[in-house]
Tab-separated table of N, CA and C in Angstrom:
chain	number	residue	atom	x	y	z
A	560	UNK	N	39.206	-24.348	45.836
A	560	UNK	CA	39.138	-25.307	44.734
A	560	UNK	C	40.099	-24.914	43.602
A	561	UNK	N	40.039	-23.659	43.186
A	561	UNK	CA	40.902	-23.196	42.105
A	561	UNK	C	42.360	-23.228	42.556
A	562	UNK	N	42.596	-22.933	43.837
A	562	UNK	CA	43.958	-22.977	44.373
A	562	UNK	C	44.504	-24.402	44.316
A	563	UNK	N	43.659	-25.402	44.637
A	563	UNK	CA	44.074	-26.800	44.572
A	563	UNK	C	44.405	-27.205	43.136
A	564	UNK	N	43.581	-26.799	42.182
A	564	UNK	CA	43.831	-27.126	40.781
A	564	UNK	C	45.115	-26.453	40.280
A	565	UNK	N	45.375	-25.254	40.740
A	565	UNK	CA	46.601	-24.556	40.365
A	565	UNK	C	47.820	-25.299	40.894
A	566	UNK	N	47.745	-25.765	42.152
A	566	UNK	CA	48.854	-26.518	42.742
A	566	UNK	C	49.104	-27.811	41.961
A	567	UNK	N	48.021	-28.503	41.589
A	567	UNK	CA	48.153	-29.741	40.814
A	567	UNK	C	48.770	-29.443	39.457
A	568	UNK	N	48.341	-28.366	38.826
A	568	UNK	CA	48.887	-27.995	37.522
A	568	UNK	C	50.368	-27.674	37.599
A	569	UNK	N	50.759	-26.879	38.586
A	569	UNK	CA	52.176	-26.510	38.745
A	569	UNK	C	53.002	-27.745	39.085
A	570	UNK	N	52.503	-28.593	39.981
A	570	UNK	CA	53.226	-29.803	40.362
A	570	UNK	C	53.341	-30.764	39.177
A	571	UNK	N	52.307	-30.823	38.341
A	571	UNK	CA	52.349	-31.690	37.157
A	571	UNK	C	53.440	-31.240	36.194
A	572	UNK	N	53.481	-29.953	35.918
A	572	UNK	CA	54.517	-29.428	35.037
A	572	UNK	C	55.889	-29.673	35.654
A	573	UNK	N	56.003	-29.463	36.953
A	573	UNK	CA	57.270	-29.714	37.647
A	573	UNK	C	57.690	-31.169	37.566
A	574	UNK	N	56.742	-32.092	37.732
A	574	UNK	CA	57.094	-33.518	37.677
A	574	UNK	C	57.498	-33.924	36.262
A	575	UNK	N	56.879	-33.332	35.241
A	575	UNK	CA	57.262	-33.629	33.857
A	575	UNK	C	58.692	-33.147	33.599
A	576	UNK	N	59.011	-31.955	34.066
A	576	UNK	CA	60.362	-31.412	33.885
A	576	UNK	C	61.381	-32.295	34.602
A	577	UNK	N	61.078	-32.684	35.844
A	577	UNK	CA	62.002	-33.534	36.612
A	577	UNK	C	62.156	-34.888	35.932
A	578	UNK	N	61.050	-35.479	35.475
A	578	UNK	CA	61.130	-36.771	34.777
A	578	UNK	C	61.986	-36.660	33.518
A	579	UNK	N	61.835	-35.572	32.786
A	579	UNK	CA	62.641	-35.371	31.578
A	579	UNK	C	64.128	-35.355	31.922
A	580	UNK	N	64.499	-34.575	32.923
A	580	UNK	CA	65.913	-34.483	33.288
A	580	UNK	C	66.440	-35.795	33.877
A	581	UNK	N	65.626	-36.484	34.652
A	581	UNK	CA	66.070	-37.764	35.205
A	581	UNK	C	66.261	-38.798	34.087
A	582	UNK	N	65.384	-38.784	33.098
A	582	UNK	CA	65.526	-39.704	31.970
A	582	UNK	C	66.787	-39.393	31.176
A	583	UNK	N	67.075	-38.118	30.985
A	583	UNK	CA	68.309	-37.737	30.301
A	583	UNK	C	69.523	-38.184	31.105
A	584	UNK	N	69.455	-38.060	32.433
A	584	UNK	CA	70.551	-38.478	33.300
A	584	UNK	C	70.776	-39.982	33.205
A	585	UNK	N	69.681	-40.744	33.208
A	585	UNK	CA	69.800	-42.201	33.174
A	585	UNK	C	70.208	-42.701	31.802
A	586	UNK	N	69.988	-41.932	30.768
A	586	UNK	CA	70.407	-42.319	29.425
A	586	UNK	C	69.274	-42.956	28.655
A	587	UNK	N	69.579	-43.253	27.391
A	587	UNK	CA	68.551	-43.768	26.492
A	587	UNK	C	68.202	-45.219	26.768
A	588	UNK	N	69.010	-45.915	27.562
A	588	UNK	CA	68.696	-47.304	27.892
A	588	UNK	C	67.322	-47.390	28.533
A	589	UNK	N	66.964	-46.397	29.325
A	589	UNK	CA	65.667	-46.386	29.990
A	589	UNK	C	64.534	-46.438	28.971
A	590	UNK	N	64.789	-45.926	27.759
A	590	UNK	CA	63.727	-45.900	26.759
A	590	UNK	C	63.810	-47.062	25.776
A	591	UNK	N	64.922	-47.758	25.718
A	591	UNK	CA	65.040	-48.845	24.752
A	591	UNK	C	64.891	-50.184	25.446
A	592	UNK	N	65.976	-50.942	25.580
A	592	UNK	CA	65.899	-52.257	26.196
A	592	UNK	C	66.079	-52.141	27.696
A	593	UNK	N	65.072	-52.554	28.430
A	593	UNK	CA	65.082	-52.420	29.873
A	593	UNK	C	65.407	-53.736	30.547
A	594	UNK	N	66.250	-53.668	31.566
A	594	UNK	CA	66.418	-54.826	32.441
A	594	UNK	C	65.230	-54.824	33.401
A	595	UNK	N	65.103	-55.890	34.163
A	595	UNK	CA	63.995	-55.949	35.117
A	595	UNK	C	64.111	-54.799	36.122
A	596	UNK	N	65.315	-54.530	36.589
A	596	UNK	CA	65.516	-53.434	37.543
A	596	UNK	C	65.125	-52.099	36.922
A	597	UNK	N	65.561	-51.850	35.685
A	597	UNK	CA	65.224	-50.593	35.015
A	597	UNK	C	63.716	-50.447	34.827
A	598	UNK	N	63.056	-51.545	34.495
A	598	UNK	CA	61.604	-51.521	34.291
A	598	UNK	C	60.884	-51.147	35.583
A	599	UNK	N	61.227	-51.848	36.667
A	599	UNK	CA	60.591	-51.580	37.959
A	599	UNK	C	60.926	-50.165	38.419
A	600	UNK	N	62.168	-49.762	38.236
A	600	UNK	CA	62.588	-48.428	38.630
A	600	UNK	C	61.828	-47.352	37.849
A	601	UNK	N	61.674	-47.559	36.544
A	601	UNK	CA	60.938	-46.600	35.722
A	601	UNK	C	59.483	-46.466	36.146
A	602	UNK	N	58.856	-47.607	36.436
A	602	UNK	CA	57.465	-47.568	36.894
A	602	UNK	C	57.367	-46.832	38.228
A	603	UNK	N	58.301	-47.107	39.125
A	603	UNK	CA	58.275	-46.480	40.441
A	603	UNK	C	58.474	-44.978	40.339
A	604	UNK	N	59.445	-44.554	39.536
A	604	UNK	CA	59.679	-43.118	39.369
A	604	UNK	C	58.439	-42.453	38.765
A	605	UNK	N	57.819	-43.112	37.783
A	605	UNK	CA	56.596	-42.565	37.186
A	605	UNK	C	55.460	-42.471	38.193
A	606	UNK	N	55.340	-43.471	39.042
A	606	UNK	CA	54.299	-43.458	40.071
A	606	UNK	C	54.530	-42.328	41.076
A	607	UNK	N	55.783	-42.145	41.458
A	607	UNK	CA	56.103	-41.057	42.385
A	607	UNK	C	55.833	-39.704	41.723
A	608	UNK	N	56.156	-39.592	40.440
A	608	UNK	CA	55.897	-38.338	39.715
A	608	UNK	C	54.402	-38.043	39.668
A	609	UNK	N	53.601	-39.090	39.468
A	609	UNK	CA	52.144	-38.892	39.460
A	609	UNK	C	51.661	-38.459	40.837
A	610	UNK	N	52.241	-39.052	41.875
A	610	UNK	CA	51.865	-38.646	43.230
A	610	UNK	C	52.247	-37.194	43.472
A	611	UNK	N	53.439	-36.830	43.014
A	611	UNK	CA	53.911	-35.457	43.172
A	611	UNK	C	52.977	-34.486	42.455
A	612	UNK	N	52.517	-34.881	41.282
A	612	UNK	CA	51.659	-34.001	40.482
A	612	UNK	C	50.286	-33.814	41.097
A	613	UNK	N	49.811	-34.821	41.801
A	613	UNK	CA	48.440	-34.743	42.330
A	613	UNK	C	48.387	-34.419	43.814
A	614	UNK	N	49.536	-34.156	44.440
A	614	UNK	CA	49.563	-33.800	45.850
A	614	UNK	C	49.004	-32.398	46.018
A	615	UNK	N	47.951	-32.298	46.809
A	615	UNK	CA	47.292	-31.011	46.994
A	615	UNK	C	47.860	-30.257	48.188
A	616	UNK	N	48.414	-30.988	49.167
A	616	UNK	CA	48.880	-30.322	50.389
A	616	UNK	C	50.135	-29.477	50.166
A	617	UNK	N	50.689	-29.491	48.948
A	617	UNK	CA	51.803	-28.622	48.617
A	617	UNK	C	53.173	-29.173	48.968
A	618	UNK	N	53.251	-30.335	49.603
A	618	UNK	CA	54.542	-30.900	49.983
A	618	UNK	C	55.038	-31.816	48.869
A	619	UNK	N	55.592	-31.200	47.832
A	619	UNK	CA	56.091	-32.004	46.719
A	619	UNK	C	57.596	-32.275	46.848
A	620	UNK	N	58.225	-31.798	47.910
A	620	UNK	CA	59.652	-32.047	48.110
A	620	UNK	C	59.932	-33.512	48.443
A	621	UNK	N	59.047	-34.162	49.179
A	621	UNK	CA	59.258	-35.574	49.528
A	621	UNK	C	59.215	-36.466	48.279
A	622	UNK	N	58.170	-36.333	47.438
A	622	UNK	CA	58.191	-37.139	46.206
A	622	UNK	C	59.358	-36.780	45.293
A	623	UNK	N	59.742	-35.516	45.241
A	623	UNK	CA	60.872	-35.093	44.422
A	623	UNK	C	62.160	-35.764	44.910
A	624	UNK	N	62.366	-35.774	46.226
A	624	UNK	CA	63.535	-36.423	46.797
A	624	UNK	C	63.523	-37.923	46.484
A	625	UNK	N	62.353	-38.554	46.598
A	625	UNK	CA	62.240	-39.987	46.300
A	625	UNK	C	62.585	-40.264	44.833
A	626	UNK	N	62.113	-39.419	43.908
A	626	UNK	CA	62.428	-39.599	42.490
A	626	UNK	C	63.933	-39.493	42.255
A	627	UNK	N	64.552	-38.522	42.882
A	627	UNK	CA	65.993	-38.337	42.708
A	627	UNK	C	66.752	-39.534	43.282
A	628	UNK	N	66.335	-40.050	44.433
A	628	UNK	CA	66.994	-41.208	45.037
A	628	UNK	C	66.879	-42.428	44.117
A	629	UNK	N	65.699	-42.667	43.560
A	629	UNK	CA	65.521	-43.795	42.637
A	629	UNK	C	66.394	-43.613	41.389
A	630	UNK	N	66.466	-42.398	40.884
A	630	UNK	CA	67.286	-42.152	39.691
A	630	UNK	C	68.770	-42.352	39.993
A	631	UNK	N	69.227	-41.886	41.141
A	631	UNK	CA	70.631	-42.063	41.523
A	631	UNK	C	70.931	-43.555	41.705
A	632	UNK	N	69.983	-44.298	42.303
A	632	UNK	CA	70.176	-45.744	42.475
A	632	UNK	C	70.297	-46.431	41.114
A	633	UNK	N	69.463	-46.060	40.177
A	633	UNK	CA	69.527	-46.662	38.837
A	633	UNK	C	70.841	-46.297	38.148
A	634	UNK	N	71.258	-45.057	38.299
A	634	UNK	CA	72.517	-44.608	37.713
A	634	UNK	C	73.688	-45.381	38.311
A	635	UNK	N	73.696	-45.538	39.633
A	635	UNK	CA	74.764	-46.270	40.318
A	635	UNK	C	74.774	-47.741	39.898
A	636	UNK	N	73.598	-48.344	39.776
A	636	UNK	CA	73.519	-49.741	39.317
A	636	UNK	C	74.102	-49.863	37.916
A	637	UNK	N	73.844	-48.906	37.062
A	637	UNK	CA	74.394	-48.934	35.705
A	637	UNK	C	75.907	-48.869	35.696
A	638	UNK	N	76.459	-48.024	36.551
A	638	UNK	CA	77.918	-47.897	36.622
A	638	UNK	C	78.536	-49.184	37.160
A	639	UNK	N	77.974	-49.714	38.252
A	639	UNK	CA	78.520	-50.942	38.841
A	639	UNK	C	78.379	-52.104	37.857
A	640	UNK	N	77.249	-52.188	37.148
A	640	UNK	CA	77.042	-53.263	36.166
A	640	UNK	C	78.037	-53.167	35.013
A	641	UNK	N	78.379	-51.953	34.631
A	641	UNK	CA	79.317	-51.770	33.528
A	641	UNK	C	80.731	-52.202	33.905
A	642	UNK	N	81.055	-52.141	35.187
A	642	UNK	CA	82.417	-52.451	35.624
A	642	UNK	C	82.569	-53.819	36.282
A	643	UNK	N	81.458	-54.491	36.584
A	643	UNK	CA	81.550	-55.776	37.278
A	643	UNK	C	80.688	-56.818	36.581
A	644	UNK	N	81.350	-57.777	35.943
A	644	UNK	CA	80.624	-58.837	35.247
A	644	UNK	C	79.783	-59.660	36.221
A	645	UNK	N	80.342	-59.961	37.387
A	645	UNK	CA	79.600	-60.731	38.390
A	645	UNK	C	78.335	-60.031	38.832
A	646	UNK	N	78.443	-58.731	39.098
A	646	UNK	CA	77.269	-57.968	39.511
A	646	UNK	C	76.252	-57.877	38.378
A	647	UNK	N	76.748	-57.684	37.145
A	647	UNK	CA	75.845	-57.602	35.991
A	647	UNK	C	75.070	-58.899	35.824
A	648	UNK	N	75.757	-60.037	35.972
A	648	UNK	CA	75.069	-61.323	35.872
A	648	UNK	C	74.030	-61.476	36.970
A	649	UNK	N	74.368	-61.006	38.185
A	649	UNK	CA	73.415	-61.074	39.288
A	649	UNK	C	72.208	-60.183	39.021
A	650	UNK	N	72.447	-58.960	38.604
A	650	UNK	CA	71.369	-57.984	38.423
A	650	UNK	C	70.534	-58.234	37.174
A	651	UNK	N	71.193	-58.593	36.069
A	651	UNK	CA	70.481	-58.706	34.799
A	651	UNK	C	70.221	-60.134	34.373
A	652	UNK	N	70.884	-61.088	34.992
A	652	UNK	CA	70.685	-62.488	34.637
A	652	UNK	C	71.671	-62.940	33.576
A	653	UNK	N	71.582	-64.212	33.235
A	653	UNK	CA	72.466	-64.828	32.244
A	653	UNK	C	71.651	-65.313	31.063
A	654	UNK	N	72.345	-65.559	29.988
A	654	UNK	CA	71.706	-66.173	28.831
A	654	UNK	C	71.490	-67.654	29.135
A	655	UNK	N	70.419	-68.217	28.575
A	655	UNK	CA	70.078	-69.612	28.819
A	655	UNK	C	69.946	-70.324	27.470
A	656	UNK	N	70.651	-71.437	27.294
A	656	UNK	CA	70.543	-72.214	26.056
A	656	UNK	C	69.247	-73.017	26.110
A	657	UNK	N	68.385	-72.773	25.129
A	657	UNK	CA	67.097	-73.468	25.075
A	657	UNK	C	67.140	-74.683	24.155
A	658	UNK	N	67.929	-74.602	23.102
A	658	UNK	CA	68.038	-75.683	22.125
A	658	UNK	C	69.461	-75.708	21.610
A	659	UNK	N	70.001	-76.920	21.466
A	659	UNK	CA	71.340	-77.049	20.911
A	659	UNK	C	71.419	-78.364	20.151
A	660	UNK	N	71.812	-78.273	18.879
A	660	UNK	CA	71.954	-79.447	18.013
A	660	UNK	C	70.712	-80.337	18.020
A	661	UNK	N	69.563	-79.724	17.902
A	661	UNK	CA	68.311	-80.465	17.811
A	661	UNK	C	67.724	-80.910	19.140
A	662	UNK	N	68.410	-80.668	20.251
A	662	UNK	CA	67.918	-81.090	21.567
A	662	UNK	C	67.345	-79.886	22.308
A	663	UNK	N	66.081	-80.010	22.710
A	663	UNK	CA	65.423	-78.956	23.472
A	663	UNK	C	65.666	-79.223	24.953
A	664	UNK	N	66.147	-78.235	25.670
A	664	UNK	CA	66.406	-78.348	27.104
A	664	UNK	C	65.175	-77.875	27.880
A	665	UNK	N	64.365	-78.836	28.309
A	665	UNK	CA	63.106	-78.509	28.986
A	665	UNK	C	63.335	-77.808	30.320
A	666	UNK	N	64.412	-78.187	31.046
A	666	UNK	CA	64.709	-77.506	32.310
A	666	UNK	C	65.018	-76.028	32.069
A	667	UNK	N	65.743	-75.764	30.995
A	667	UNK	CA	66.084	-74.375	30.686
A	667	UNK	C	64.862	-73.595	30.207
A	668	UNK	N	63.951	-74.271	29.512
A	668	UNK	CA	62.688	-73.614	29.139
A	668	UNK	C	61.933	-73.210	30.406
A	669	UNK	N	61.934	-74.104	31.403
A	669	UNK	CA	61.257	-73.800	32.666
A	669	UNK	C	61.937	-72.632	33.385
A	670	UNK	N	63.278	-72.611	33.385
A	670	UNK	CA	64.014	-71.493	33.999
A	670	UNK	C	63.660	-70.179	33.313
A	671	UNK	N	63.525	-70.231	32.003
A	671	UNK	CA	63.214	-69.028	31.229
A	671	UNK	C	61.731	-68.671	31.302
A	672	UNK	N	60.948	-69.536	31.949
A	672	UNK	CA	59.492	-69.352	32.084
A	672	UNK	C	58.818	-69.235	30.712
A	673	UNK	N	59.180	-70.180	29.868
A	673	UNK	CA	58.598	-70.243	28.525
A	673	UNK	C	58.228	-71.699	28.267
A	674	UNK	N	57.069	-71.930	27.704
A	674	UNK	CA	56.688	-73.314	27.417
A	674	UNK	C	57.061	-73.663	25.976
A	675	UNK	N	56.977	-74.938	25.657
A	675	UNK	CA	57.415	-75.433	24.351
A	675	UNK	C	56.618	-74.788	23.216
A	676	UNK	N	55.329	-74.569	23.436
A	676	UNK	CA	54.493	-73.953	22.388
A	676	UNK	C	54.944	-72.530	22.081
A	677	UNK	N	55.231	-71.776	23.131
A	677	UNK	CA	55.690	-70.403	22.929
A	677	UNK	C	57.064	-70.386	22.263
A	678	UNK	N	57.934	-71.319	22.656
A	678	UNK	CA	59.256	-71.410	22.035
A	678	UNK	C	59.126	-71.718	20.551
A	679	UNK	N	58.298	-72.686	20.206
A	679	UNK	CA	58.107	-73.045	18.795
A	679	UNK	C	57.488	-71.890	18.011
A	680	UNK	N	56.601	-71.150	18.657
A	680	UNK	CA	56.014	-69.975	18.002
A	680	UNK	C	57.101	-68.941	17.709
A	681	UNK	N	58.011	-68.720	18.661
A	681	UNK	CA	59.112	-67.780	18.441
A	681	UNK	C	60.020	-68.257	17.305
A	682	UNK	N	60.226	-69.566	17.232
A	682	UNK	CA	61.012	-70.122	16.120
A	682	UNK	C	60.351	-69.778	14.791
A	683	UNK	N	59.046	-70.005	14.706
A	683	UNK	CA	58.327	-69.731	13.453
A	683	UNK	C	58.343	-68.246	13.121
A	684	UNK	N	58.182	-67.396	14.128
A	684	UNK	CA	58.206	-65.946	13.899
A	684	UNK	C	59.533	-65.524	13.297
A	685	UNK	N	60.616	-66.176	13.722
A	685	UNK	CA	61.948	-65.871	13.201
A	685	UNK	C	62.248	-66.585	11.885
A	686	UNK	N	61.285	-67.376	11.382
A	686	UNK	CA	61.438	-68.018	10.079
A	686	UNK	C	61.950	-69.442	10.125
A	687	UNK	N	61.976	-70.054	11.295
A	687	UNK	CA	62.442	-71.434	11.438
A	687	UNK	C	61.237	-72.338	11.692
A	688	UNK	N	60.782	-72.987	10.634
A	688	UNK	CA	59.626	-73.860	10.756
A	688	UNK	C	60.042	-75.287	11.083
A	689	UNK	N	61.320	-75.567	10.981
A	689	UNK	CA	61.870	-76.876	11.326
A	689	UNK	C	62.999	-76.630	12.322
A	690	UNK	N	62.879	-77.188	13.549
A	690	UNK	CA	63.912	-76.920	14.550
A	690	UNK	C	65.260	-77.536	14.169
A	691	UNK	N	65.259	-78.441	13.202
A	691	UNK	CA	66.531	-78.993	12.726
A	691	UNK	C	67.346	-77.966	11.945
A	692	UNK	N	66.726	-76.835	11.593
A	692	UNK	CA	67.429	-75.746	10.919
A	692	UNK	C	68.135	-74.825	11.914
A	693	UNK	N	67.937	-75.090	13.215
A	693	UNK	CA	68.523	-74.249	14.264
A	693	UNK	C	69.654	-75.007	14.930
A	694	UNK	N	70.829	-74.413	14.939
A	694	UNK	CA	71.969	-75.008	15.630
A	694	UNK	C	71.862	-74.746	17.130
A	695	UNK	N	71.616	-73.471	17.502
A	695	UNK	CA	71.495	-73.083	18.909
A	695	UNK	C	70.429	-72.001	19.025
A	696	UNK	N	69.619	-72.108	20.084
A	696	UNK	CA	68.661	-71.062	20.441
A	696	UNK	C	68.951	-70.655	21.878
A	697	UNK	N	69.113	-69.353	22.086
A	697	UNK	CA	69.502	-68.835	23.393
A	697	UNK	C	68.513	-67.767	23.844
A	698	UNK	N	68.009	-67.911	25.080
A	698	UNK	CA	67.189	-66.856	25.688
A	698	UNK	C	68.162	-65.870	26.302
A	699	UNK	N	68.182	-64.657	25.751
A	699	UNK	CA	69.107	-63.633	26.224
A	699	UNK	C	68.588	-63.015	27.520
A	700	UNK	N	69.447	-62.311	28.220
A	700	UNK	CA	69.055	-61.722	29.503
A	700	UNK	C	68.006	-60.625	29.339
A	701	UNK	N	67.839	-60.108	28.124
A	701	UNK	CA	66.818	-59.091	27.886
A	701	UNK	C	65.460	-59.697	27.521
A	702	UNK	N	65.370	-61.048	27.518
A	702	UNK	CA	64.100	-61.718	27.256
A	702	UNK	C	63.879	-62.100	25.805
A	703	UNK	N	64.774	-61.738	24.920
A	703	UNK	CA	64.633	-62.095	23.512
A	703	UNK	C	65.376	-63.394	23.234
A	704	UNK	N	64.920	-64.116	22.229
A	704	UNK	CA	65.561	-65.369	21.855
A	704	UNK	C	66.408	-65.139	20.612
A	705	UNK	N	67.682	-65.564	20.696
A	705	UNK	CA	68.595	-65.494	19.555
A	705	UNK	C	68.708	-66.881	18.946
A	706	UNK	N	68.724	-66.928	17.620
A	706	UNK	CA	68.815	-68.201	16.906
A	706	UNK	C	70.064	-68.209	16.043
A	707	UNK	N	70.831	-69.289	16.130
A	707	UNK	CA	71.969	-69.509	15.252
A	707	UNK	C	71.578	-70.647	14.316
A	708	UNK	N	71.420	-70.343	13.039
A	708	UNK	CA	70.983	-71.395	12.118
A	708	UNK	C	72.103	-72.383	11.816
A	709	UNK	N	71.716	-73.569	11.389
A	709	UNK	CA	72.701	-74.531	10.909
A	709	UNK	C	73.265	-73.995	9.601
A	710	UNK	N	74.404	-74.529	9.168
A	710	UNK	CA	75.021	-74.043	7.933
A	710	UNK	C	74.089	-74.151	6.740
A	711	UNK	N	73.317	-75.219	6.667
A	711	UNK	CA	72.414	-75.403	5.536
A	711	UNK	C	71.215	-74.479	5.559
A	712	UNK	N	70.892	-73.910	6.728
A	712	UNK	CA	69.688	-73.087	6.849
A	712	UNK	C	69.985	-71.595	6.869
A	713	UNK	N	71.244	-71.218	6.953
A	713	UNK	CA	71.541	-69.790	7.030
A	713	UNK	C	71.441	-69.157	5.647
A	714	UNK	N	71.153	-67.858	5.608
A	714	UNK	CA	71.060	-67.177	4.321
A	714	UNK	C	72.414	-67.128	3.617
A	715	UNK	N	72.366	-67.059	2.320
A	715	UNK	CA	73.582	-66.944	1.517
A	715	UNK	C	74.154	-65.548	1.734
A	716	UNK	N	75.488	-65.473	1.880
A	716	UNK	CA	76.113	-64.166	2.017
A	716	UNK	C	77.114	-63.947	0.881
A	717	UNK	N	77.726	-62.788	0.847
A	717	UNK	CA	78.632	-62.423	-0.237
A	717	UNK	C	79.810	-63.390	-0.314
A	718	UNK	N	80.348	-63.801	0.823
A	718	UNK	CA	81.484	-64.713	0.842
A	718	UNK	C	81.120	-66.051	0.190
A	719	UNK	N	79.885	-66.528	0.438
A	719	UNK	CA	79.436	-67.769	-0.203
A	719	UNK	C	79.424	-67.617	-1.724
A	720	UNK	N	78.992	-66.462	-2.183
A	720	UNK	CA	78.919	-66.213	-3.622
A	720	UNK	C	80.319	-66.183	-4.241
A	721	UNK	N	81.280	-65.578	-3.525
A	721	UNK	CA	82.661	-65.540	-4.016
A	721	UNK	C	83.227	-66.953	-4.099
A	722	UNK	N	82.979	-67.750	-3.068
A	722	UNK	CA	83.470	-69.135	-3.067
A	722	UNK	C	82.851	-69.942	-4.202
A	723	UNK	N	81.589	-69.719	-4.474
A	723	UNK	CA	80.896	-70.432	-5.544
A	723	UNK	C	81.491	-70.058	-6.899
A	724	UNK	N	81.791	-68.773	-7.062
A	724	UNK	CA	82.353	-68.316	-8.337
A	724	UNK	C	83.769	-68.842	-8.522
A	725	UNK	N	84.549	-68.933	-7.450
A	725	UNK	CA	85.906	-69.470	-7.546
A	725	UNK	C	85.878	-70.959	-7.885
A	726	UNK	N	84.896	-71.653	-7.359
A	726	UNK	CA	84.813	-73.098	-7.559
A	726	UNK	C	84.281	-73.482	-8.924
A	727	UNK	N	83.575	-72.588	-9.569
A	727	UNK	CA	83.021	-72.932	-10.890
A	727	UNK	C	84.079	-72.708	-11.962
A	728	UNK	N	83.912	-73.363	-13.064
A	728	UNK	CA	84.872	-73.259	-14.170
A	728	UNK	C	84.102	-72.841	-15.418
A	729	UNK	N	83.859	-71.534	-15.538
A	729	UNK	CA	83.092	-71.117	-16.705
A	729	UNK	C	83.878	-71.341	-17.988
A	730	UNK	N	83.173	-71.726	-19.003
A	730	UNK	CA	83.818	-71.949	-20.298
A	730	UNK	C	84.112	-70.618	-20.955
A	731	UNK	N	85.294	-70.536	-21.513
A	731	UNK	CA	85.667	-69.318	-22.233
A	731	UNK	C	85.083	-69.369	-23.626
A	732	UNK	N	84.645	-68.244	-24.106
A	732	UNK	CA	84.121	-68.255	-25.476
A	732	UNK	C	85.238	-68.560	-26.479
A	733	UNK	N	84.897	-69.249	-27.515
A	733	UNK	CA	85.888	-69.665	-28.513
A	733	UNK	C	86.205	-68.599	-29.499
């Protein structure tokens, strides 16, 4: 019994060390914005690490090899995606226009697997309570929605202030 617990303890520490190094190898993308492939790959590697940690029969080389293979596959996918736009679009998907010039594209909402209520909620969360204030809304390949406001709805910036000051004619003191 104690021997089994010792094996689990050693394998657990080993799987944590391997996971740490594999995460460093794959880069910080694994911890920030995940593509669908990265998400599934991360879950799979974690599941294999848990199996490796709890294997009592002492054969942790098979799960270790599987973790390394998954990490190498993710690394290779990252390299190929970085160099091939076509492959990146296939693996990560494309952006989808959900709204443009006041017109909501229901087919594109269906492609994005989002209903009108959820889309409108996302608009409100981003501060757009009137869809007429949105020029374009795009579902990005990472699952987030980007909004381009109309000129009248966008925040004032420094350039606007400079233009306003140039256009005004302040009276000079007498």
